[in-house]
Structure formats: structure tokens, C-alpha cells
XYZ file of C-alpha atoms in Angstrom:
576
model
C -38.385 -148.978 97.646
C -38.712 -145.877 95.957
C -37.462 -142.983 98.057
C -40.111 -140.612 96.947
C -43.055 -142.997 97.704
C -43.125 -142.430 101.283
C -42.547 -138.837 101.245
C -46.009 -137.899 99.241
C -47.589 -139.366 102.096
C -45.894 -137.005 104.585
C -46.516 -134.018 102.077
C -50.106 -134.865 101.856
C -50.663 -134.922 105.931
C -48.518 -131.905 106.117
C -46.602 -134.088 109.161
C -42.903 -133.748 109.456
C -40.928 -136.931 110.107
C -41.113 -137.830 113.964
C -38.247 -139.619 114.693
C -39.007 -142.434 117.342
C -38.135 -141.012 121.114
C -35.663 -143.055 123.068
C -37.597 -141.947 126.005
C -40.806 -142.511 125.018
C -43.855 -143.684 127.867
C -44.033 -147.235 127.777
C -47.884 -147.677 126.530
C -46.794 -145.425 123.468
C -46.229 -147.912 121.385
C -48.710 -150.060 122.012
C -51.573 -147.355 121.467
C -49.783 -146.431 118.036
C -50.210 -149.859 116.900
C -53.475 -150.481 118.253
C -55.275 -147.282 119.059
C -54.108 -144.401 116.864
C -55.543 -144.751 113.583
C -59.069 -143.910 115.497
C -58.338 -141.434 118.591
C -56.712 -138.502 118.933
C -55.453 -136.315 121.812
C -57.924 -133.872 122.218
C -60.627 -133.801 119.389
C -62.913 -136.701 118.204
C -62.150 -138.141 114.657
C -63.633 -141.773 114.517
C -63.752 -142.603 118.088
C -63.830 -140.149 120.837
C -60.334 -138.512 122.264
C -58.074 -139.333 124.819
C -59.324 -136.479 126.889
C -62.717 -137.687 127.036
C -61.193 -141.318 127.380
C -59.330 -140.434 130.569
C -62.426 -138.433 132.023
C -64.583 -141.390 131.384
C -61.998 -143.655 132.876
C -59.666 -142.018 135.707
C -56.671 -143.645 137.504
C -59.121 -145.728 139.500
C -61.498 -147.345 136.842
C -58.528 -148.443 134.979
C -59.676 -152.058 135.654
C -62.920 -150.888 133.834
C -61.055 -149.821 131.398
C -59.227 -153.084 130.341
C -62.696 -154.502 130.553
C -64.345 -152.197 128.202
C -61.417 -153.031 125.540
C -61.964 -156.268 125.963
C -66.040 -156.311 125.512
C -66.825 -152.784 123.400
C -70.236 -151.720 123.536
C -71.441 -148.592 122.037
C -71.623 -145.721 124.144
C -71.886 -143.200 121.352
C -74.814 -144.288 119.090
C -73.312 -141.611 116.417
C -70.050 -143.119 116.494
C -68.992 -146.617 114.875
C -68.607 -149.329 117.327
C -64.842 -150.156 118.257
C -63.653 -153.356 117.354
C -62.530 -155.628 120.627
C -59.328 -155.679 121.743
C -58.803 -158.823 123.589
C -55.824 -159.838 121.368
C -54.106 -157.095 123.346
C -52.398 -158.852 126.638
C -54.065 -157.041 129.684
C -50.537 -155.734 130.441
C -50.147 -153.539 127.425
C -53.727 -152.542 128.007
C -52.606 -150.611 131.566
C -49.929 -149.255 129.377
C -51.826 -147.823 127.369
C -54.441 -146.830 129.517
C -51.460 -144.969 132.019
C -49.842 -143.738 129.139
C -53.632 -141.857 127.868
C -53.958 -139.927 131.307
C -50.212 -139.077 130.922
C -50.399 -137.606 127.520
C -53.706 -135.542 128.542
C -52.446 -134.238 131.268
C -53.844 -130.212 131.043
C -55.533 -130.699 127.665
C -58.807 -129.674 127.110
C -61.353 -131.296 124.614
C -61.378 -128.973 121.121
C -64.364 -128.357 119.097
C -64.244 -130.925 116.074
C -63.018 -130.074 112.982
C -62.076 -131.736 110.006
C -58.493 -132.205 109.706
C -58.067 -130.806 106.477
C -59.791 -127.160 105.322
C -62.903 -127.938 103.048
C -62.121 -127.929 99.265
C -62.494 -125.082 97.318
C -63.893 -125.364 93.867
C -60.823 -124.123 92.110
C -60.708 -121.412 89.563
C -59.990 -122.618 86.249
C -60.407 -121.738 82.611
C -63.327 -122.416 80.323
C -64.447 -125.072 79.282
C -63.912 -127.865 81.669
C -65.245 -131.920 82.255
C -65.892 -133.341 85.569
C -66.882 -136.598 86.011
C -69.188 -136.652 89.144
C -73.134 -137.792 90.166
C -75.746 -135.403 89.249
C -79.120 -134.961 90.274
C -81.569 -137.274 87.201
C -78.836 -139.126 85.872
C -76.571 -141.868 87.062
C -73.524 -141.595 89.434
C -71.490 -142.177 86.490
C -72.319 -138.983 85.344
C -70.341 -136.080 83.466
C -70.737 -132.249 83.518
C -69.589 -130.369 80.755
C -68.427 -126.466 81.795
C -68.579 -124.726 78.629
C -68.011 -120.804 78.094
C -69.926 -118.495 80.026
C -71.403 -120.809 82.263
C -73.817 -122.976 80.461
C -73.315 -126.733 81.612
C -74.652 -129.662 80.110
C -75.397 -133.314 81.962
C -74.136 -136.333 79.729
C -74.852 -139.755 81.280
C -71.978 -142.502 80.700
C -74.406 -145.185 81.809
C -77.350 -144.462 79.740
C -74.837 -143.119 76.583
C -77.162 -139.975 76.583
C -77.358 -136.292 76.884
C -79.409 -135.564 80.036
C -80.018 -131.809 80.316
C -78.456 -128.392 80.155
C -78.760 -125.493 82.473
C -76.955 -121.968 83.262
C -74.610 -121.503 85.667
C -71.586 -123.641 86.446
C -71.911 -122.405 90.736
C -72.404 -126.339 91.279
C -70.208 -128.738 94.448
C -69.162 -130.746 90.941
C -65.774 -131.491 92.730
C -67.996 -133.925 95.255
C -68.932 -137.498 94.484
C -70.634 -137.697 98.043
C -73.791 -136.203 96.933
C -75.621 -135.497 93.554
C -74.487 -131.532 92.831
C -76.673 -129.136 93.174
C -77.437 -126.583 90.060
C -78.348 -123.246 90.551
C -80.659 -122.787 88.136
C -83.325 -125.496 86.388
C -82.242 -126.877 83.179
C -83.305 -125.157 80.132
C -83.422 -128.291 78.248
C -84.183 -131.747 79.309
C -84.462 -134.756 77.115
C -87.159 -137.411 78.131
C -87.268 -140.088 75.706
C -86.763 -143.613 77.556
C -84.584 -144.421 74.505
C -82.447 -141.953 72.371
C -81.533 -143.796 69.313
C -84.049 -146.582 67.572
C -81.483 -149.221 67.788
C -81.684 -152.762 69.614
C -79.674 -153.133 73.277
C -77.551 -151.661 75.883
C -75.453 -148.721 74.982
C -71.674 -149.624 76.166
C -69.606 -146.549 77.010
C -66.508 -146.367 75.394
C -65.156 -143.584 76.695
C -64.092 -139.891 74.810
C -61.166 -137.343 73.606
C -60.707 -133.961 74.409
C -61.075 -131.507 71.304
C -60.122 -128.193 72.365
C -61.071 -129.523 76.328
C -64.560 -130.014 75.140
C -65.456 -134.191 75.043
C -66.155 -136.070 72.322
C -67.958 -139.161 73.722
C -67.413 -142.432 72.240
C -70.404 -145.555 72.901
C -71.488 -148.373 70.852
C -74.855 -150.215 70.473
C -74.541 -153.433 68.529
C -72.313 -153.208 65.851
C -73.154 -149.446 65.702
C -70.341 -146.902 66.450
C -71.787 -143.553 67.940
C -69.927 -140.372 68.990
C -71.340 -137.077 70.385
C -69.719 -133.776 70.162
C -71.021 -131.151 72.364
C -70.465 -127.447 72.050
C -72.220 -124.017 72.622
C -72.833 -120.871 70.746
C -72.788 -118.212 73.876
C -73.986 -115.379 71.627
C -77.192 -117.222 70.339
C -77.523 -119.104 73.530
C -77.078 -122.265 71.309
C -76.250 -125.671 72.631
C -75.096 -128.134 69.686
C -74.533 -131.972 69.632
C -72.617 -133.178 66.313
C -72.897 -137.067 66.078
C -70.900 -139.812 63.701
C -72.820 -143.070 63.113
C -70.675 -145.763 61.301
C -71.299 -149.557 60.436
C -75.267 -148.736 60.461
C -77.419 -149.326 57.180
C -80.766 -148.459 56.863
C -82.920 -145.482 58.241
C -82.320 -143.945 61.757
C -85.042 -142.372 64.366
C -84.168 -140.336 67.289
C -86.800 -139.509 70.093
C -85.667 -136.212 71.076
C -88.647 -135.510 73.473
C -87.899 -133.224 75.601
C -88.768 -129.958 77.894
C -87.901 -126.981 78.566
C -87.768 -122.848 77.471
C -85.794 -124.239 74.216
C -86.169 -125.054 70.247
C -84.783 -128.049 68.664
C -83.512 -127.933 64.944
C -81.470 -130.661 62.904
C -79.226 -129.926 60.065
C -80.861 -133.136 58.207
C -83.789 -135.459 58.092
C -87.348 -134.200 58.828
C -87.995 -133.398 63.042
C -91.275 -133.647 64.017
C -93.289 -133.870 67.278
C -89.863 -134.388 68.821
C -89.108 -137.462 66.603
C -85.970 -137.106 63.753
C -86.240 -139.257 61.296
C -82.422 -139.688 59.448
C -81.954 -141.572 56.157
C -78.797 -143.982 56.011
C -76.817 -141.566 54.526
C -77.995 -138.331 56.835
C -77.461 -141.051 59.817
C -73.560 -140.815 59.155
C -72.975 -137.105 60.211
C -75.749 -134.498 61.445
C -75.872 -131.603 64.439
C -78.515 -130.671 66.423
C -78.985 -127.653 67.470
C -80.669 -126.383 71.327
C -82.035 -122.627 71.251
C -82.836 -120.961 74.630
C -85.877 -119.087 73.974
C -85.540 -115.643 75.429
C -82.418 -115.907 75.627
C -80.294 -113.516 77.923
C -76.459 -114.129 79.086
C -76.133 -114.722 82.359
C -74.507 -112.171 84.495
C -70.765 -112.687 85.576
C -71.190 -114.309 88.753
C -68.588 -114.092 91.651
C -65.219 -115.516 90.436
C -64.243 -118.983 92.392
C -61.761 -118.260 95.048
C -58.469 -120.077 94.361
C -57.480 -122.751 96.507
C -55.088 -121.656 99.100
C -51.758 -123.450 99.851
C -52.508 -126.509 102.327
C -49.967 -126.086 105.581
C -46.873 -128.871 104.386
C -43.433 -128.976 105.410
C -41.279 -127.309 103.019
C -38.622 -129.759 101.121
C -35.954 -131.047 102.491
C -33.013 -133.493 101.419
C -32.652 -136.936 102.738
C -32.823 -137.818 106.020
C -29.815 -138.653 107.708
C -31.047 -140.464 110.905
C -29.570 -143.391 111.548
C -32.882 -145.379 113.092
C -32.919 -148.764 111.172
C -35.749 -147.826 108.093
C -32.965 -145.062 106.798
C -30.963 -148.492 105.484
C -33.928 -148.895 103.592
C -35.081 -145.637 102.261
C -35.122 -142.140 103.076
C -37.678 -139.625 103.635
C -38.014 -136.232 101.959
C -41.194 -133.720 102.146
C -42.161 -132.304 98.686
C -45.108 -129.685 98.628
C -47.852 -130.784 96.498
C -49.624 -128.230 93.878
C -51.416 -125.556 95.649
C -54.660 -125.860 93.510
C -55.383 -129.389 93.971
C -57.208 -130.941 97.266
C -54.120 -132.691 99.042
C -55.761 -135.525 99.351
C -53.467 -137.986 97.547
C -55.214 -141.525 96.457
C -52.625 -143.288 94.230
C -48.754 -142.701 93.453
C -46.585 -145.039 90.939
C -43.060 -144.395 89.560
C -43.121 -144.661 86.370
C -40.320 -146.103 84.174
C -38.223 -142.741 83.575
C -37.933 -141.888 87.092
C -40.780 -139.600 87.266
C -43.969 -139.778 89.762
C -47.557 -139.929 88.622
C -49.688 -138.858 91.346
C -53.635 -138.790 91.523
C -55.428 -136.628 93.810
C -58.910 -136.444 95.259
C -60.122 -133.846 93.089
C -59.810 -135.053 90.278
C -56.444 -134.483 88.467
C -53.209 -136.739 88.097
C -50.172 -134.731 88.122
C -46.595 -135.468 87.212
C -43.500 -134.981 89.288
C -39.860 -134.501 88.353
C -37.808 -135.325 91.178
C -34.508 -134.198 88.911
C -36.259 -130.649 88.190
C -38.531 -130.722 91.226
C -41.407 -129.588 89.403
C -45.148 -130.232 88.930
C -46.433 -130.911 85.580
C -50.611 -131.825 84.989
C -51.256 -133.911 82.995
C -55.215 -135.245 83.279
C -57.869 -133.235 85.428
C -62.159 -133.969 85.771
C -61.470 -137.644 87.501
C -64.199 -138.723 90.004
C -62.007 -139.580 93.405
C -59.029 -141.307 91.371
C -58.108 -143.819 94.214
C -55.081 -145.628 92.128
C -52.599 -145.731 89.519
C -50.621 -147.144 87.122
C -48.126 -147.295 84.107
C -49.274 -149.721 81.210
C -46.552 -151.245 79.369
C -47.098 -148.385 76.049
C -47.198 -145.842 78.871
C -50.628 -144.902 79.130
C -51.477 -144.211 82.800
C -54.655 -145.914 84.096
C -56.585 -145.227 86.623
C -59.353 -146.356 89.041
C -62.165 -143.468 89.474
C -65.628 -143.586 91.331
C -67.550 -145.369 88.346
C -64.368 -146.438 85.813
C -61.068 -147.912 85.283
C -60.021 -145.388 82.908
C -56.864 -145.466 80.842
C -54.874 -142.308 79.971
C -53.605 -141.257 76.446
C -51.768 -138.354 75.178
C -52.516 -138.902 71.794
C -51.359 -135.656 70.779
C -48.175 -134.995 72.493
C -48.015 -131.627 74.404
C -48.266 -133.075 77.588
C -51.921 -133.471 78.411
C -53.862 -137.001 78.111
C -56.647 -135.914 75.654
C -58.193 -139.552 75.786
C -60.069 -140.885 78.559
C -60.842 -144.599 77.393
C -63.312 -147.048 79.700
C -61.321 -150.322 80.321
C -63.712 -151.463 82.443
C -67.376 -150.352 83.794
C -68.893 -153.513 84.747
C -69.488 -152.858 88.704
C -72.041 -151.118 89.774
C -72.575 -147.829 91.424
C -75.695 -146.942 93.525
C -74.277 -143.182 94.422
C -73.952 -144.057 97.820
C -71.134 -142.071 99.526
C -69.085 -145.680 100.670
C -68.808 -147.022 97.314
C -64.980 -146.406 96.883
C -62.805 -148.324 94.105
C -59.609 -149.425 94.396
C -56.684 -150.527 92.624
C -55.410 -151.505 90.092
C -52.855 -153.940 90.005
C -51.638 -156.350 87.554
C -50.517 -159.644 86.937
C -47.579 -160.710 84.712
C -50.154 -162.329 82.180
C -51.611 -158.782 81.771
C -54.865 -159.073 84.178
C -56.011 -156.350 86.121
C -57.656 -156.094 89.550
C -59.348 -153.931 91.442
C -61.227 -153.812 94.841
C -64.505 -152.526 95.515
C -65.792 -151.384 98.586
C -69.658 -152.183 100.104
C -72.140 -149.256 100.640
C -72.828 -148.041 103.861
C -76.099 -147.469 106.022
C -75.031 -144.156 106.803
C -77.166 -142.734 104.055
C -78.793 -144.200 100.835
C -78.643 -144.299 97.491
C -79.940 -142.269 94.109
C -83.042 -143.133 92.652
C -80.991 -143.714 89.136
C -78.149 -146.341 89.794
C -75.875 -148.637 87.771
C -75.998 -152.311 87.723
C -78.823 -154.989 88.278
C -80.435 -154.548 91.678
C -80.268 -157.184 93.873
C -83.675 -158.143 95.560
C -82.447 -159.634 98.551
C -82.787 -157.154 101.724
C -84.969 -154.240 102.390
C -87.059 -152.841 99.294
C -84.395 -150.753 97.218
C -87.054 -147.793 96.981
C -86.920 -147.479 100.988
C -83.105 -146.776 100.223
C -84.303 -143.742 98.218
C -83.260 -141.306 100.743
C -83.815 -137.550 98.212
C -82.531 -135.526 101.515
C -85.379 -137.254 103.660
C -82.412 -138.054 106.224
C -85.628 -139.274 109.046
C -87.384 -141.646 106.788
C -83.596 -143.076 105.785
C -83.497 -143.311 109.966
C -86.553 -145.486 110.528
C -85.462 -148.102 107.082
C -81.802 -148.225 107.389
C -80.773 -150.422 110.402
C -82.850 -153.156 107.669
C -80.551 -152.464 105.230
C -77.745 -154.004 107.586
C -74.715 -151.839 108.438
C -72.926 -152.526 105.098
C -74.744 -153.892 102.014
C -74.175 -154.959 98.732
C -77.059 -154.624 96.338
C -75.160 -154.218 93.100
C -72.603 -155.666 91.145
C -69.568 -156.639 92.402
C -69.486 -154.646 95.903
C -67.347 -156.056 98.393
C -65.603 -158.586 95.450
C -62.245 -158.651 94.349
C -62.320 -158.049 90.628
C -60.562 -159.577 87.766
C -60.110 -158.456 84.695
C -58.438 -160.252 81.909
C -56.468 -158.492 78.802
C -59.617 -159.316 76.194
C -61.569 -157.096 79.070
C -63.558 -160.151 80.508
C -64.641 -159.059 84.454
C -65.101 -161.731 86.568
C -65.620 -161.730 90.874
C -62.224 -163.177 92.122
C -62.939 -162.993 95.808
C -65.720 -162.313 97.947
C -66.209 -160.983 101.550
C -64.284 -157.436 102.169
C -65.658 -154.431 103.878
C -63.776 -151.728 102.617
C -60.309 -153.214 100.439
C -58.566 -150.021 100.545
C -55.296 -151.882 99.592
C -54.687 -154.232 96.166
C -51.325 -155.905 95.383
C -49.595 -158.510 93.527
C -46.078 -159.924 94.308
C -43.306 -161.203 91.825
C -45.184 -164.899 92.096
C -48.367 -163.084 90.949
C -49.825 -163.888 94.543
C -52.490 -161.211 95.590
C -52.391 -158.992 98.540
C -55.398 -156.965 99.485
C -55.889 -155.067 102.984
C -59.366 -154.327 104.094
C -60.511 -151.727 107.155
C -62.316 -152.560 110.344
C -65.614 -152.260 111.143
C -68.999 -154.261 110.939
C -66.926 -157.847 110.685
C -63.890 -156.618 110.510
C -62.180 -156.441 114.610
C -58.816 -154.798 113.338
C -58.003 -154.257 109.647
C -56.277 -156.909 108.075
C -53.613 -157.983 105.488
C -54.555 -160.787 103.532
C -53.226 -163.697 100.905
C -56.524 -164.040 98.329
C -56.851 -166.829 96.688
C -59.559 -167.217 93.246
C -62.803 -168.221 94.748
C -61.795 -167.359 98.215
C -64.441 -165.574 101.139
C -63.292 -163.155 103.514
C -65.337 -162.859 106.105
C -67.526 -160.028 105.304
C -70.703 -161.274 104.116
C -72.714 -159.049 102.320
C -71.016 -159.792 98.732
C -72.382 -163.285 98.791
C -75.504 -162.182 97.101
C -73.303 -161.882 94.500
C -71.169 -165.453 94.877
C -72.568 -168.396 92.067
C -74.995 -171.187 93.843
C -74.980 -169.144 97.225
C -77.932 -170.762 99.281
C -78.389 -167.733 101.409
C -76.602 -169.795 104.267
C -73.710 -167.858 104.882
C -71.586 -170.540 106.357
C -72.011 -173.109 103.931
């Protein structure tokens, strides 16, 4: 193993390596392995803590408290209900009950908190792309920073230009929720349909010219890229487009609304509608006035994002516990403008680390110069990584499997190509992707998490809905958090109402995606071994007791069953 693997993960915490105490209490152990990755000593994360656990249950009820292990119910209606523990002998149980009054001894129950500080929205120069939900488009969404301010709305899922608006004061950096925009666009196209050509606009992906994206999509046979860019003097907003392999004239319903006038360099405009000859079709701007216009005042600078607490670096460890004949362990701090949050590390053939964090970037680490390089930013929660054979880097983000290109060689990946978009996404906060891994054929994988119940979903999604289960506009929540109350025990605790959620993904080298397994919860783990053999770990929860490791086979179910919607000749009988 890698020796700098491990040591992100320490970084990222900002733990330093406990060595194991000789002298330990005897139900230590068993909590750690049973107990710890939900309750802490003195503040609640995902179940309550110990303090409240040894109040609830003193030296005397300890009997009551084997029993409650044993048999959960759910005292806390807030909190998720803990799995049973009845796998756990009844000795180790007292252990672990002795060994929680023990290690509370004079605590005192703290407020909660999170345990890290909230992210920042960092500082950073103009323009910028994030890829994140907004409100009237889909969660596949992408915001375009450009100078001064003025951000514009470009839909990956409908190929479109969705609005612009003033001000760039928005919680982009979040996924959970739709951001909020501080002022009301200026400019809002409404047209069902932007460009007069037959079926579904497929999202290609787009290149960075001088940080501003050039978006890439095809309809048909038609090849279509959009070039954004703004005029801040003039208050101008301007969208360039190439059209190749179409013949014959073009229409564009540019309906729209707003305080703003629309102009084209060619064809004739009128009552919203541009009508392009095949020759005007190939290359033409349009151009998107603010009436009145007036720049907007410099607004408060963002606040940069302060250095997380992490241990400082240090060389190997020399402790001479049995894992140090395996590895070592060193602590490296991570950039101090990033969210330390890390979700995916890979080595990558020359030694160096690629490492993608929460919000949004994947840096590069050079463990020979022990410095940070960047090298992609504007991801939506990239939650893995890895080095293709030509060394691209791809990527799994909140609506994409994106690969990575530096196609111009100073250091920065300038394209962001879609490899595959074909799950769907219904903005609801639980709808994590993971992976990928590959195969030695060249397939890819990935794992997709269910939605949860704990809130609902945007009223623009991605994906066919499915109709089995509660009515998808009662999962509509728009804020209305006590209507969402009364509808969502119906929607069952996790569900899966579009494609693949809860599946096992597979995606062959010609970019065919096909289900390979059903039934997970939440697969927060994707492997394959030297005999291609896949590996996936899934969390606890609703149908999940403890959180598993497990050998998936093609075709396989899992034992969560809201992904069978999804599973060819299901009979709605989940065990047949």
C-alpha cells in the first residue's frame, strides 16, 4: 500500500495517529468496532453520546442496556434508528456498557456542533465555473462567475442557457440545496425548446478558454457549442455558437423575459424567434443588453478560508505495532483554501497524488517536493478518482463522470468531458455518486446512492420518473419543510424514483451504461481486485443492521429494495 494513502485521511480529520494503549479498558475495543462510527463522548453526531448513554442507563440498568442493543427502538424520533446489535455476545455488550460509564466519568454533555467549521465561499479571481443545482434548472446545473459579478445559469441537462442575473453573493459551493441569488435574473429564456431540431440534446461536456466554458452538446447528427462571455461596460451578455454537420435553415425560440434586449449578428430576430440560413447557422453571437444598465456596486470581498486545525508533517512512523510492517503513517496539511473534506485520492503513475476535495477542486501532491499544485476546480462534490491509461484524471461528481484533460499543458485541465450522464439526479441532498473503478477490459463502475426522506426533491430533475410510490409532485418540497412532514413517511425512508439509484453501474469502453447490481443503500465504497472481482461497501441504515463489505456479482440483489423499480421483469414482489 501506498504510504501516503492513509495519511490524507489523518490530514483531513486533523487526528494525530493514536497508537493502540497496552492498557486500554477492556470494552474499548469492542465499542470501536461496533459503536464508534455513530457516538461520541460527549456531543451527539448520529446517535446520541456516551454521556447521555450512561445517564439513560446507570450501573444498575445495565441489564436494560444489553436488552436495548439487542431490540433498538427509537427513542429519538429526530435521530436515525440504530441498527441491532445482537451479533454482539452479551459479554462484550457489559464491556462496553462498563467501559461507557468509565470513559464519562465527569464529562458533561456539549452543545452540538458540526465537527468541521462551515465552508467559506473562498475568494478567488474572476471569472469562475461551478457546477452545482440552481433554483429553475436541473441539479446538473452550471454557474458561470464572470467579471464584475454578473452570473449566468447554463443547464447540462436541457443543453441550454437558463438565465443571467447580478451578483455572484450565491452558497454555489453547496449541492445540498438549489443556491440562492441575490438579485432576480435580468434575463430569462422561456422557450420549451431552444434550437428547431428533432430529439434529446446529449451533453458533451466543455473547455476552458481563458476560464470562461465553452460548452459542447449534440442533437442528432448536429454538433453545437456555446461560448459565453460579458461586456461589463455595456452590461452585455454574449453567447457565440458553432453548428456543424447541419444543412438547411435553422430557428431559434429565444423567448424570453426580463429588463434586457436581444440582438443577433445574423439572420432576421423577430417576436423572439431567429431565423438562421444554413450558412449563418455555422457561426453567429447573440448579444443580451441590460436595459438601464448600472454596474453593480463592489460588494463585500469573500473572506478567505482559514487554515483547518491538522497536525503539522511529520516523517514516518517508527512504532513498532504490527500495521508499521505494512505501511507507515505521515500527516501532510492539505491546502488552506479548499474545504478539507477529502472524497477520492489515487497515486498516479509518477509517484504523485491526485486528490479531490468536497468543494470542488482536485489538487496534485508532490511527496518528493512536498508541495500542492491545482490542477481542476468548479466540481460538484467529486467523491472519486482516477488515472486513465493516457493520463487524464476522471472523476465522479454529483451529476457526471467527468474526465480531465490538460490539453494545453501549463498545468491546469482546461477540458471537462462527460463520460457518462445516464443516472439520474432528483436534487435531493442523499443522492451521492461513487466510484469509479475499472476493470482490466477497460469498463468502468460506479455506485449510486438512494435519496432520502429527509427532505425532497426539485421540481426540475434528471431522468424518467418512476410512478411507483407516492405522487412525485408531493415530493416537491420548495422550502415547505411541514407539507414534506405530512407526505414523506409515504415516500418510504429511502427511495429510488430515478435512474439507476441504489444500482451498481457499468459502463463499457464504447460508453454503453448498464445496472450491474441492485439493492444498496448508500455504496460509499467501489473496488475491483486483480481477478476483476468487484468489491463494494454500503452504510447502515433502513435495511442495512451494520455496514457491510460485499463480493457483487452481474445481476446480483443486495438487500436494499428500493432499486428494484429499476431491475428488468420485477413483479413488484420483492422476494421473488
Amino acid at each position: 500500500m501506498n504510504p501516503f494513502l492513509a495519511l490524507i485521511a489523518l490530514s483531513t480529520l486533523g487526528l494525530p495517529l493514536l497508537a493502540q494503549d497496552k492498557t486500554s479498558h477492556p470494552g474499548e475495543q469492542a465499542f470501536k468496532i461496533n459503536c464508534a462510527a455513530c457516538h461520541l463522548a460527549d456531543v451527539l453526531v448520529v446517535g446520541p453520546s456516551l454521556v447521555e448513554v450512561a445517564r439513560n442507563y446507570p450501573a444498575d440498568k445495565q441489564a436494560d442496556f444489553i436488552t436495548w442493543a439487542k431490540t433498538p427502538g427509537k427513542k429519538n424520533l429526530k435521530l436515525i434508528q440504530m441498527p441491532s446489535m445482537a451479533h454482539v455476545p452479551e459479554a462484550d455488550l457489559a464491556k462496553i456498557h462498563d467501559y461507557i460509564l468509565t470513559s464519562t466519568k465527569g464529562l458533561t454533555e456539549k452543545k452540538r456542533s458540526f465537527l468541521y467549521p462551515a465552508f467559506e465561499e473562498p475568494k478567488r479571481p474572476l471569472p469562475y465555473v461551478v457546477r452545482t443545482s440552481m433554483p429553475d434548472s436541473s441539479p446538473a446545473s452550471v454557474a458561470i462567475v464572470l467579471e464584475n459579478g454578473l452570473t449566468a445559469c447554463w443547464d447540462t441537462e436541457a443543453c441550454r442557457f437558463r438565465y443571467a442575473y447580478l451578483g455572484d453573493k450565491t452558497n454555489l459551493f453547496s449541492i445540498w440545496k438549489p443556491a440562492s441569488l441575490p438579485n432576480k435574473p435580468y434575463y430569462r429564456e422561456t422557450s420549451a425548446d431552444l434550437l428547431s431540431l428533432p430529439g434529446k440534446p446529449q451533453f458533451l461536456g466543455y473547455r476552458l478558454i481563458n476560464k470562461i466554458p465553452e460548452f459542447h452538446y449534440r442533437i442528432g447528427d448536429v454538433d453545437i457549442k456555446e461560448f459565453l462571455a460579458s461586456n461589463i461596460r455595456r452590461g452585455t451578455f454574449t453567447r457565440h455558437f458553432i453548428i456543424a454537420n447541419h444543412t438547411g435553415p435553422l430557428t431559434l425560440d429565444l423567448s424570453g423575459k426580463g429588463k434586457a434586449t436581444l440582438t443577433s449578428n445574423k439572420g432576421t430576430l423577430k417576436n423572439g424567434v431567429l431565423t438562421l440560413t444554413n450558412e449563418e447557422a455555422k457561426s453567429f453571437t447573440l448579444k443580451i443588453t441590460a436595459k438601464n444598465w448600472k454596474s453593480p456596486k463592489k460588494g463585500k470581498e469573500h473572506s478567505s478560508v482559514a487554515q483547518r486545525p491538522v497536525a503539522p508533517p511529520t516523517p514516518p512512523s517508527t512504532d513498532t505495532s504490527d500495521w508499521s510492517h505494512y505501511y507507515s503513517l505521515q500527516n501532510i496539511p492539505v491546502p488552506a483554501t479548499v474545504d478539507h473534506q477529502i472524497g477520492g485520492v489515487t497515486t498516479l503513475r509518477d509517484g504523485r497524488l491526485a486528490v479531490c476535495f468536497n468543494s470542488g477542486e482536485v489538487y496534485l501532491y508532490s511527496p518528493g517536493g512536498k508541495f500542492w499544485s491545482l490542477f481542476a476546480r468548479g466540481l460538484a462534490l467529486p467523491l472519486g478518482i482516477l488515472e486513465e491509461p493516457d493520463g487524464s484524471l476522471i472523476v465522479t461528481q454529483w451529476a457526471e463522470l467527468t474526465r480531465l484533460r490538460d490539453t494545453d499543458k501549463d498545468g491546469l485541465a482546461d477540458s471537462y468531458e462527460n463520460v457518462c450522464n445516464s443516472f439520474g439526479i432528483t436534487g435531493n441532498y442523499h443522492e451521492f455518486v461513487y466510484g469509479p473503478a475499472r476493470d482490466s477490459k477497460g469498463n468502468l463502475y460506479l455506485s449510486l446512492n438512494v435519496a432520502s426522506n429527509g427532505d425532497g426533491i426539485q421540481d426540475i430533475i434528471r431522468g424518467p420518473w418512476n410512478p411507483i410510490g407516492l405522487p412525485r409532485e408531493l415530493h416537491i418540497v420548495k422550502n415547505d419543510q411541514e407539507a414534506w412532514k405530512k407526505n414523506k413517511l409515504k415516500a418510504g425512508r429511502m427511495y429510488s424514483r430515478v435512474p439507476y439509484r441504489g444500482c451498481v453501474l457499468k459502463i463499457t469502453p464504447d460508453g454503453k451504461v448498464t445496472p450491474f447490481a441492485y439493492g444498496f443503500r448508500s455504496p460509499d465504497g467501489i473496488h475491483l481486485d486483480a481477478q476483476d472481482r468487484v468489491w463494494v461497501t454500503d452504510n447502515q441504515g433502513d435495511w442495512r443492521g451494520t455496514s457491510p463489505l460485499y463480493h457483487v456479482t452481474e445481476g446480483g440483489f443486495y438487500g436494499h429494495p428500493a432499486s428494484l423499480v429499476w431491475k428488468e421483469g420485477w413483479t413488484r414482489k420483492p422476494l421473488e
